[in-house]
Every structure is written in C-alpha cells, then in structure tokens.
mmCIF file of C-alpha atoms in Angstrom:
data_model
loop_
_atom_site.group_PDB
_atom_site.id
_atom_site.type_symbol
_atom_site.label_atom_id
_atom_site.label_comp_id
_atom_site.label_asym_id
_atom_site.label_seq_id
_atom_site.Cartn_x
_atom_site.Cartn_y
_atom_site.Cartn_z
ATOM 1 C CA MET E 1492 7.798 128.795 15.024
ATOM 2 C CA LEU E 1493 4.540 130.646 15.633
ATOM 3 C CA HIS E 1494 1.077 129.563 14.572
ATOM 4 C CA LEU E 1495 -1.333 132.292 13.463
ATOM 5 C CA ARG E 1496 -5.098 131.781 13.412
ATOM 6 C CA LEU E 1497 -6.857 134.623 11.638
ATOM 7 C CA ILE E 1498 -10.532 135.473 11.269
ATOM 8 C CA VAL E 1499 -10.723 137.544 8.102
ATOM 9 C CA PRO E 1500 -13.701 139.350 6.519
ATOM 10 C CA SER E 1501 -14.337 137.644 3.177
ATOM 11 C CA ASP E 1502 -13.634 140.798 1.196
ATOM 12 C CA ARG E 1503 -10.178 141.124 2.799
ATOM 13 C CA THR E 1504 -8.981 137.527 2.479
ATOM 14 C CA ASP E 1505 -7.022 137.992 -0.744
ATOM 15 C CA GLN E 1506 -5.247 141.018 0.753
ATOM 16 C CA VAL E 1507 -4.359 139.147 3.952
ATOM 17 C CA VAL E 1508 -3.172 136.084 2.034
ATOM 18 C CA GLY E 1509 -1.018 138.349 -0.128
ATOM 19 C CA VAL E 1510 0.656 139.826 2.956
ATOM 20 C CA ILE E 1511 1.361 136.353 4.323
ATOM 21 C CA GLU E 1512 2.739 135.025 1.052
ATOM 22 C CA LYS E 1513 5.164 137.909 0.609
ATOM 23 C CA THR E 1514 6.473 137.599 4.188
ATOM 24 C CA VAL E 1515 9.756 135.705 4.282
ATOM 25 C CA GLY E 1516 9.586 132.888 6.828
ATOM 26 C CA THR E 1517 5.925 131.844 6.437
ATOM 27 C CA THR E 1518 4.598 128.413 5.492
ATOM 28 C CA HIS E 1519 1.673 125.991 5.968
ATOM 29 C CA LEU E 1520 -0.859 128.515 4.663
ATOM 30 C CA VAL E 1521 -4.475 127.309 4.915
ATOM 31 C CA VAL E 1522 -7.634 129.190 3.853
ATOM 32 C CA VAL E 1523 -11.080 127.890 4.829
ATOM 33 C CA PRO E 1524 -13.730 130.088 3.162
ATOM 34 C CA GLY E 1525 -16.812 130.934 5.214
ATOM 35 C CA ALA E 1526 -15.701 128.916 8.267
ATOM 36 C CA CYS E 1527 -16.108 131.733 10.797
ATOM 37 C CA ARG E 1528 -19.438 132.878 12.232
ATOM 38 C CA ASP E 1529 -18.621 135.326 15.020
ATOM 39 C CA PRO E 1530 -17.330 137.469 13.491
ATOM 40 C CA ALA E 1531 -18.342 136.165 10.085
ATOM 41 C CA GLY E 1532 -15.564 135.572 7.586
ATOM 42 C CA ASP E 1533 -12.889 133.184 6.380
ATOM 43 C CA LEU E 1534 -10.452 131.230 8.522
ATOM 44 C CA VAL E 1535 -6.800 131.714 7.574
ATOM 45 C CA LEU E 1536 -4.083 129.644 9.223
ATOM 46 C CA CYS E 1537 -0.326 129.836 8.774
ATOM 47 C CA ASP E 1538 2.968 129.190 10.512
ATOM 48 C CA VAL E 1539 5.692 131.817 10.645
ATOM 49 C CA ALA E 1540 9.257 131.848 11.939
ATOM 50 C CA ARG E 1541 9.437 133.726 15.234
ATOM 51 C CA GLU E 1542 11.923 136.224 13.825
ATOM 52 C CA ALA E 1543 9.433 137.187 11.092
ATOM 53 C CA GLY E 1544 6.392 137.154 13.355
ATOM 54 C CA ASP E 1545 6.500 140.718 14.642
ATOM 55 C CA GLY E 1546 6.655 142.208 11.152
ATOM 56 C CA LEU E 1547 3.773 140.050 9.922
ATOM 57 C CA ILE E 1548 1.597 140.862 12.925
ATOM 58 C CA ALA E 1549 2.300 144.571 12.457
ATOM 59 C CA GLU E 1550 1.207 144.405 8.800
ATOM 60 C CA LEU E 1551 -1.963 142.518 9.696
ATOM 61 C CA ARG E 1552 -2.812 145.131 12.300
ATOM 62 C CA ALA E 1553 -2.137 147.850 9.760
ATOM 63 C CA LEU E 1554 -4.894 146.233 7.652
ATOM 64 C CA GLY E 1555 -7.237 146.619 10.616
ATOM 65 C CA LEU E 1556 -7.626 142.875 11.070
ATOM 66 C CA ASP E 1557 -7.508 143.181 14.854
ATOM 67 C CA ARG E 1558 -10.645 145.356 14.634
ATOM 68 C CA SER E 1559 -12.603 143.735 11.806
ATOM 69 C CA GLY E 1560 -11.599 140.150 12.593
ATOM 70 C CA ALA E 1561 -9.133 138.507 14.948
ATOM 71 C CA ILE E 1562 -5.440 137.656 15.223
ATOM 72 C CA THR E 1563 -4.467 134.773 17.497
ATOM 73 C CA VAL E 1564 -0.820 133.787 17.967
ATOM 74 C CA GLU E 1565 0.403 130.556 19.553
ATOM 75 C CA GLU E 1566 3.866 129.142 20.161
ATOM 76 C CA ILE E 1567 4.519 125.839 18.371
ATOM 77 C CA GLY E 1568 6.232 123.355 20.638
ATOM 78 C CA LEU E 1569 7.073 120.858 17.901
ATOM 79 C CA SER E 1570 6.775 121.051 14.126
ATOM 80 C CA LEU E 1571 8.075 118.148 12.032
ATOM 81 C CA SER E 1572 8.161 119.727 8.608
ATOM 82 C CA ALA E 1573 10.861 120.336 6.037
ATOM 83 C CA ARG E 1574 8.972 123.449 4.896
ATOM 84 C CA ALA E 1575 8.972 124.817 8.448
ATOM 85 C CA GLU E 1576 12.721 124.251 8.711
ATOM 86 C CA GLN E 1577 13.230 126.074 5.414
ATOM 87 C CA ALA E 1578 11.025 128.952 6.560
ATOM 88 C CA GLU E 1579 13.159 129.377 9.679
ATOM 89 C CA LYS E 1580 16.315 129.355 7.560
ATOM 90 C CA ASP E 1581 14.902 131.955 5.168
ATOM 91 C CA ALA E 1582 13.812 134.348 7.913
ATOM 92 C CA PRO E 1583 16.525 136.828 8.949
ATOM 93 C CA GLY E 1584 18.080 136.512 12.392
ATOM 94 C CA GLU E 1585 17.588 133.942 15.130
ATOM 95 C CA GLY E 1586 14.232 133.043 16.635
ATOM 96 C CA ALA E 1587 15.563 133.197 20.201
ATOM 97 C CA ASP E 1588 16.590 136.824 19.623
ATOM 98 C CA ALA E 1589 13.298 137.965 18.082
ATOM 99 C CA VAL E 1590 11.009 140.377 19.938
ATOM 100 C CA LEU E 1591 7.244 140.059 19.557
ATOM 101 C CA TRP E 1592 6.245 143.532 20.690
ATOM 102 C CA GLU E 1593 2.523 142.852 20.784
ATOM 103 C CA GLN E 1594 3.090 139.740 22.889
ATOM 104 C CA LEU E 1595 5.418 141.640 25.213
ATOM 105 C CA GLN E 1596 2.940 144.471 25.642
ATOM 106 C CA ASP E 1597 0.101 142.042 26.302
ATOM 107 C CA ALA E 1598 2.169 140.081 28.834
ATOM 108 C CA THR E 1599 3.328 143.167 30.706
ATOM 109 C CA HIS E 1600 -0.232 144.535 30.681
ATOM 110 C CA GLU E 1601 -1.414 141.453 32.544
ATOM 111 C CA GLU E 1602 1.566 141.270 34.901
ATOM 112 C CA SER E 1603 1.424 144.977 35.763
ATOM 113 C CA THR E 1604 -2.256 145.172 36.680
ATOM 114 C CA LEU E 1605 -2.949 146.012 40.327
ATOM 115 C CA SER E 1606 -4.987 143.096 41.613
ATOM 116 C CA VAL E 1607 -5.673 141.328 44.884
ATOM 117 C CA THR E 1608 -3.521 138.391 43.759
ATOM 118 C CA TYR E 1609 -0.589 140.652 42.869
ATOM 119 C CA VAL E 1610 -0.728 142.465 46.228
ATOM 120 C CA ALA E 1611 -1.112 139.146 48.049
ATOM 121 C CA PHE E 1612 1.983 137.663 46.415
ATOM 122 C CA LEU E 1613 4.027 140.804 47.072
ATOM 123 C CA THR E 1614 2.845 140.977 50.684
ATOM 124 C CA LEU E 1615 3.590 137.318 51.347
ATOM 125 C CA ALA E 1616 7.017 137.692 49.750
ATOM 126 C CA THR E 1617 7.741 140.724 51.923
ATOM 127 C CA MET E 1618 6.642 138.913 55.073
ATOM 128 C CA ILE E 1619 8.816 135.902 54.223
ATOM 129 C CA ALA E 1620 11.724 138.272 53.634
ATOM 130 C CA ALA E 1621 10.988 139.949 56.983
ATOM 131 C CA CYS E 1622 11.477 136.596 58.689
ATOM 132 C CA GLY E 1623 14.647 136.120 56.685
ATOM 133 C CA VAL E 1624 16.246 139.446 57.597
ATOM 134 C CA VAL E 1625 15.369 139.147 61.286
ATOM 135 C CA LEU E 1626 16.704 135.591 61.479
ATOM 136 C CA ASP E 1627 19.616 136.473 59.160
ATOM 137 C CA ASN E 1628 18.542 133.511 57.053
ATOM 138 C CA ALA E 1629 19.708 133.801 53.439
ATOM 139 C CA ILE E 1630 17.496 130.885 52.321
ATOM 140 C CA LEU E 1631 14.332 132.688 53.414
ATOM 141 C CA VAL E 1632 15.495 135.880 51.714
ATOM 142 C CA VAL E 1633 16.177 134.059 48.443
ATOM 143 C CA GLY E 1634 12.780 132.338 48.658
ATOM 144 C CA ALA E 1635 11.056 135.658 49.173
ATOM 145 C CA MET E 1636 12.860 137.151 46.183
ATOM 146 C CA ALA E 1637 11.626 134.279 43.997
ATOM 147 C CA VAL E 1638 8.021 134.734 45.164
ATOM 148 C CA GLY E 1639 7.925 138.498 44.593
ATOM 149 C CA PRO E 1640 6.003 139.534 41.428
ATOM 150 C CA GLU E 1641 7.471 143.039 41.168
ATOM 151 C CA PHE E 1642 9.367 142.457 37.907
ATOM 152 C CA GLY E 1643 6.059 142.496 35.996
ATOM 153 C CA PRO E 1644 5.305 146.185 36.651
ATOM 154 C CA LEU E 1645 8.981 147.077 36.156
ATOM 155 C CA ALA E 1646 8.915 145.407 32.732
ATOM 156 C CA GLY E 1647 5.650 147.209 32.053
ATOM 157 C CA ILE E 1648 7.269 150.579 32.714
ATOM 158 C CA CYS E 1649 10.178 149.727 30.416
ATOM 159 C CA THR E 1650 7.838 148.578 27.646
ATOM 160 C CA ALA E 1651 5.647 151.649 28.039
ATOM 161 C CA LEU E 1652 8.637 153.977 27.768
ATOM 162 C CA VAL E 1653 9.904 152.312 24.587
ATOM 163 C CA ARG E 1654 6.475 151.859 22.987
ATOM 164 C CA ARG E 1655 5.222 155.243 24.201
ATOM 165 C CA ARG E 1656 2.172 153.850 25.980
ATOM 166 C CA PRO E 1657 1.273 156.271 28.795
ATOM 167 C CA ARG E 1658 -1.629 154.132 30.019
ATOM 168 C CA LEU E 1659 0.605 151.105 30.449
ATOM 169 C CA ALA E 1660 3.198 153.274 32.207
ATOM 170 C CA MET E 1661 0.616 154.642 34.650
ATOM 171 C CA ARG E 1662 -0.883 151.205 35.295
ATOM 172 C CA SER E 1663 2.553 149.698 35.939
ATOM 173 C CA LEU E 1664 3.669 152.567 38.171
ATOM 174 C CA THR E 1665 0.444 152.358 40.159
ATOM 175 C CA ALA E 1666 0.859 148.611 40.653
ATOM 176 C CA LEU E 1667 4.467 149.096 41.752
ATOM 177 C CA VAL E 1668 3.868 151.965 44.194
ATOM 178 C CA VAL E 1669 0.568 150.778 45.661
ATOM 179 C CA GLY E 1670 1.775 147.175 45.796
ATOM 180 C CA PHE E 1671 4.934 147.980 47.740
ATOM 181 C CA ALA E 1672 3.137 150.470 49.992
ATOM 182 C CA ALA E 1673 0.474 147.897 50.894
ATOM 183 C CA ALA E 1674 3.016 145.102 51.347
ATOM 184 C CA MET E 1675 5.240 147.201 53.593
ATOM 185 C CA ALA E 1676 2.313 148.487 55.671
ATOM 186 C CA LEU E 1677 1.019 144.966 56.247
ATOM 187 C CA THR E 1678 4.538 143.765 57.034
ATOM 188 C CA VAL E 1679 4.839 146.461 59.717
ATOM 189 C CA LEU E 1680 1.694 145.033 61.326
ATOM 190 C CA PHE E 1681 3.070 141.516 60.864
ATOM 191 C CA SER E 1682 6.311 142.544 62.583
ATOM 192 C CA LEU E 1683 4.435 144.052 65.539
ATOM 193 C CA LEU E 1684 2.438 140.817 65.859
ATOM 194 C CA MET E 1685 5.600 138.726 65.728
ATOM 195 C CA ASP E 1686 7.185 140.988 68.356
ATOM 196 C CA ALA E 1687 4.134 140.628 70.591
ATOM 197 C CA THR E 1688 4.461 136.842 70.449
ATOM 198 C CA GLY E 1689 8.195 137.014 71.103
ATOM 199 C CA LEU E 1690 9.201 135.628 67.704
ATOM 200 C CA PHE E 1691 10.791 138.942 66.662
ATOM 201 C CA THR E 1692 12.937 140.990 69.015
ATOM 202 C CA ASP E 1693 14.766 144.281 68.785
ATOM 203 C CA GLY E 1694 18.036 142.479 69.473
ATOM 204 C CA MET E 1695 17.563 140.196 66.479
ATOM 205 C CA LEU E 1696 17.136 143.167 64.154
ATOM 206 C CA HIS E 1697 20.152 145.038 65.506
ATOM 207 C CA GLY E 1698 22.440 142.073 66.077
ATOM 208 C CA GLU E 1699 25.166 140.789 63.789
ATOM 209 C CA ARG E 1700 23.646 139.964 60.417
ATOM 210 C CA PRO E 1701 26.439 138.903 58.040
ATOM 211 C CA ASN E 1702 24.033 137.265 55.566
ATOM 212 C CA THR E 1703 21.412 139.999 55.273
ATOM 213 C CA GLY E 1704 23.040 143.223 56.462
ATOM 214 C CA PHE E 1705 23.469 144.310 52.842
ATOM 215 C CA VAL E 1706 19.733 145.026 52.448
ATOM 216 C CA TYR E 1707 20.019 148.347 54.301
ATOM 217 C CA ALA E 1708 23.502 149.298 53.087
ATOM 218 C CA PRO E 1709 23.181 150.379 49.425
ATOM 219 C CA ASP E 1710 26.349 150.860 47.398
ATOM 220 C CA TRP E 1711 27.498 150.898 43.792
ATOM 221 C CA PHE E 1712 27.430 147.117 43.645
ATOM 222 C CA SER E 1713 23.670 147.259 44.301
ATOM 223 C CA PHE E 1714 23.247 149.532 41.298
ATOM 224 C CA VAL E 1715 25.478 147.427 39.049
ATOM 225 C CA VAL E 1716 23.668 144.198 39.979
ATOM 226 C CA GLY E 1717 20.344 145.942 39.385
ATOM 227 C CA LEU E 1718 21.493 146.976 35.911
ATOM 228 C CA LEU E 1719 22.638 143.461 35.042
ATOM 229 C CA ALA E 1720 19.468 141.900 36.411
ATOM 230 C CA GLY E 1721 17.277 144.387 34.566
ATOM 231 C CA ALA E 1722 18.958 143.576 31.260
ATOM 232 C CA ALA E 1723 18.777 139.816 31.890
ATOM 233 C CA GLY E 1724 15.136 139.972 32.953
ATOM 234 C CA THR E 1725 14.142 141.955 29.891
ATOM 235 C CA LEU E 1726 15.940 139.518 27.597
ATOM 236 C CA SER E 1727 14.175 136.608 29.288
ATOM 237 C CA LEU E 1728 10.789 138.220 28.619
ATOM 238 C CA THR E 1729 11.464 139.066 24.987
ATOM 239 C CA SER E 1730 13.125 135.812 23.989
ATOM 240 C CA ALA E 1731 12.493 132.122 24.383
ATOM 241 C CA LYS E 1732 14.716 132.036 27.502
ATOM 242 C CA SER E 1733 11.913 132.728 29.981
ATOM 243 C CA GLY E 1734 13.411 130.361 32.549
ATOM 244 C CA ALA E 1735 16.115 132.929 33.281
ATOM 245 C CA LEU E 1736 13.542 135.186 34.959
ATOM 246 C CA VAL E 1737 13.689 133.155 38.176
ATOM 247 C CA GLY E 1738 17.419 133.804 38.397
ATOM 248 C CA VAL E 1739 16.785 137.490 37.855
ATOM 249 C CA ALA E 1740 14.235 137.558 40.666
ATOM 250 C CA ILE E 1741 16.724 136.220 43.203
ATOM 251 C CA SER E 1742 19.525 138.567 42.182
ATOM 252 C CA VAL E 1743 18.003 141.933 43.098
ATOM 253 C CA THR E 1744 17.323 143.342 46.544
ATOM 254 C CA THR E 1745 13.831 144.783 46.101
ATOM 255 C CA VAL E 1746 11.578 142.639 48.310
ATOM 256 C CA PRO E 1747 14.220 142.092 51.065
ATOM 257 C CA ALA E 1748 14.902 145.834 51.214
ATOM 258 C CA ALA E 1749 11.174 146.568 51.504
ATOM 259 C CA ALA E 1750 10.888 143.933 54.231
ATOM 260 C CA ASN E 1751 13.801 145.303 56.222
ATOM 261 C CA ALA E 1752 12.392 148.820 55.939
ATOM 262 C CA ALA E 1753 9.061 147.608 57.309
ATOM 263 C CA VAL E 1754 10.587 145.691 60.227
ATOM 264 C CA ALA E 1755 12.915 148.570 61.092
ATOM 265 C CA LEU E 1756 9.977 150.998 60.972
ATOM 266 C CA ALA E 1757 8.030 148.756 63.341
ATOM 267 C CA TYR E 1758 10.929 149.070 65.833
ATOM 268 C CA GLY E 1759 11.385 152.793 65.215
ATOM 269 C CA ASP E 1760 14.829 152.400 63.630
ATOM 270 C CA LEU E 1761 14.723 155.222 61.089
ATOM 271 C CA GLY E 1762 18.350 154.660 60.085
ATOM 272 C CA GLN E 1763 17.744 151.141 58.809
ATOM 273 C CA THR E 1764 14.417 152.230 57.344
ATOM 274 C CA ARG E 1765 16.095 154.967 55.337
ATOM 275 C CA GLY E 1766 18.946 152.717 54.198
ATOM 276 C CA SER E 1767 16.541 149.972 53.130
ATOM 277 C CA ALA E 1768 14.346 152.454 51.270
ATOM 278 C CA GLU E 1769 17.405 153.751 49.418
ATOM 279 C CA GLN E 1770 18.385 150.174 48.535
ATOM 280 C CA LEU E 1771 14.878 149.520 47.217
ATOM 281 C CA LEU E 1772 14.746 152.685 45.107
ATOM 282 C CA LEU E 1773 18.270 152.128 43.789
ATOM 283 C CA ASN E 1774 17.406 148.635 42.574
ATOM 284 C CA LEU E 1775 14.113 149.743 41.020
ATOM 285 C CA LEU E 1776 15.821 152.597 39.186
ATOM 286 C CA ALA E 1777 18.609 150.340 37.909
ATOM 287 C CA ILE E 1778 16.182 147.695 36.638
ATOM 288 C CA VAL E 1779 14.010 150.236 34.797
ATOM 289 C CA LEU E 1780 17.063 151.941 33.280
ATOM 290 C CA ALA E 1781 18.653 148.698 32.101
ATOM 291 C CA GLY E 1782 15.361 147.236 30.895
ATOM 292 C CA THR E 1783 14.524 150.321 28.853
ATOM 293 C CA LEU E 1784 17.985 150.485 27.291
ATOM 294 C CA THR E 1785 17.817 146.763 26.468
ATOM 295 C CA LEU E 1786 14.467 147.147 24.704
ATOM 296 C CA LEU E 1787 15.741 150.178 22.788
ATOM 297 C CA ALA E 1788 18.799 148.201 21.687
ATOM 298 C CA GLN E 1789 16.619 145.282 20.564
ATOM 299 C CA LYS E 1790 14.286 147.616 18.702
ATOM 300 C CA SER E 1791 17.193 149.256 16.897
ATOM 301 C CA PHE E 1792 18.778 145.898 16.063
ATOM 302 C CA TRP E 1793 15.623 144.427 14.558
ATOM 303 C CA GLY E 1794 14.925 147.634 12.662
ATOM 304 C CA TRP E 1795 18.394 147.344 11.149
ATOM 305 C CA GLN E 1796 17.789 143.673 10.329
ATOM 306 C CA ARG E 1797 14.556 144.509 8.479
ATOM 307 C CA ARG E 1798 16.167 147.310 6.492
ATOM 308 C CA ARG E 1799 19.035 145.018 5.525
ATOM 309 C CA THR E 1800 16.595 142.299 4.460
ATOM 310 C CA ARG E 1801 14.606 144.732 2.313
ATOM 311 C CA ARG E 1802 17.785 145.977 0.614
ATOM 312 C CA ALA E 1803 18.896 142.393 -0.024
ATOM 313 C CA GLY E 1804 15.487 141.601 -1.522
ATOM 314 C CA THR E 1805 15.717 144.484 -3.953
#
C-alpha cells in the first residue's frame, strides 16, 4: 500500500476528494480543513493500493495539484486494516508488478546526476576492479561490480527514452560518459603508481588469467547476459523487489572492463584496451536495450489492465 499526503487549495478539495473516491483501491480517506499554511489549504490523506497508485497520481497531477499544492507519496511497511486488504483486492493486478512512473523518474533523476559522490564511487569501484584483474582475483572483481553505481544512469536513459524526457536522457548520458572517463583516467594514474611501487607488473597483466580474462574478450554471451541483467535490473527498480539490484550489479562486466582497459592502457597494451572497451560498450548497449524494452512492455501491460478495468466498470 501507498500513503498519500496532499496539500490542496481549499477551492479544489471537493474535486480532489472526488478523484480519490472514484479510484478503485483507495481507502482511509481523511480531510483536515485549513490545516496547511505553506502553501495554505486543506490536508487530505489517503491510502491506495500500489497497483492503483500511478493512475491516481497522474489524475492528481492533471488537476495541477503538484503546482498549486503538494503530492507526497510514502510506502507503507505495515497496515493492519480489513479495509486496506479489501482495497488491495479490488485494485486490478498485483502490487509487486505495478510501476509508479513518477517515482521511477524521480529515483533515476537522483541516481543519474553527475556528482562528486557518484564519480568517487565509480572511480573506487574501477580501482578495486583493477586490482582484481591484475591479481586475477574474482572476489575483488565481484566486489567492484557491487560498488559501481553505473546502473543508475543506465536506468535513467531507459526511463527517458520511454517517457520521452530529453533532459533526463542528457543528464544520464553525461553522468555515464563523464563518470567512466574520469574513473578510467584516474585508474590509469593509479595503475602507474602501483607499477612504480612494484605492486602491479606487466607480467601480471599478460599472464594466465583464467578468472578474469573474459573482461577483454567480448562475445555473444556478454551481450546475452547484459540483456538479462538489464531486464532484471529494470524490474527490480519498478517493483518491490529492489533487493535483486545487487545481483544485477555483479552479473555485468561494465566496471571490470573499464578497469582492465585502464590498466592495459597504462602498460601500452592497445589490444587489451580495445577488447575491454568493446566489452564495456557491449554491456552498456545490452542493458539499455533490455531496460527500455522492459519498460515499454510494462507500460503496455498496465495500459491494457486499465482499459480492461474501465470496460469492466461500464
């Protein structure tokens, strides 16, 4: 269930309450006249089943409530109420499958913003992966993949393509390109420093690497895994299964490929640099393709669900 807290201009309260009451899957409606001061208006509270939330939020925005008042949405961890249970039963579909587009866009906006913290995380992940590929240590590589924050901008690009938000697309693309460029450049310097101290050697990079040699040898399996991971990651963002995102992060070869490209460039190995760059681009392309197709499929499915519900209601 979702909890909505609305600040409503007094002359629009009846209209807003009417929208809430006609929405299947709402309950616990509370109206407190004159409770709000900034902006001035009435306080309206209600709970809504997650699967009905996106439609309700869209109607409230269509009334201009996001401009004249405020719409705040919170996840309800626990609700002991027979009316809430009935509201969830009445709402079409399953809550875990529902997509809250406004929430998704807001989340990807934050995750895809180029910031010092984002670049720091991506750089540290790339440096950890650099140690992993040189030492042929799969544990370090997996750890680096979990630390990397690159799925945020990738999800932002997918969302922007589906929602037709060019600003979000440009912001996400900038964060992705600049972030990886900065991380790889700093990892080249890190590799030269490690070489100067004797912790990295040319022989370690070019020796037998059965655990990490795949990062500079792209093939069709890389693309297939990228597609699967992109779909799984998108589903984890749009549903209640957010814990799956960690598994997605450690299943794609983005950060390790960037790390290997940086280390190879530091040693002048253009062959490994090129192979790693191809691996990186292949995974990024697969994730964006799968993520976009997944969002389009979800959008079509929920559109069909709403049309079916309206026909059943008439």
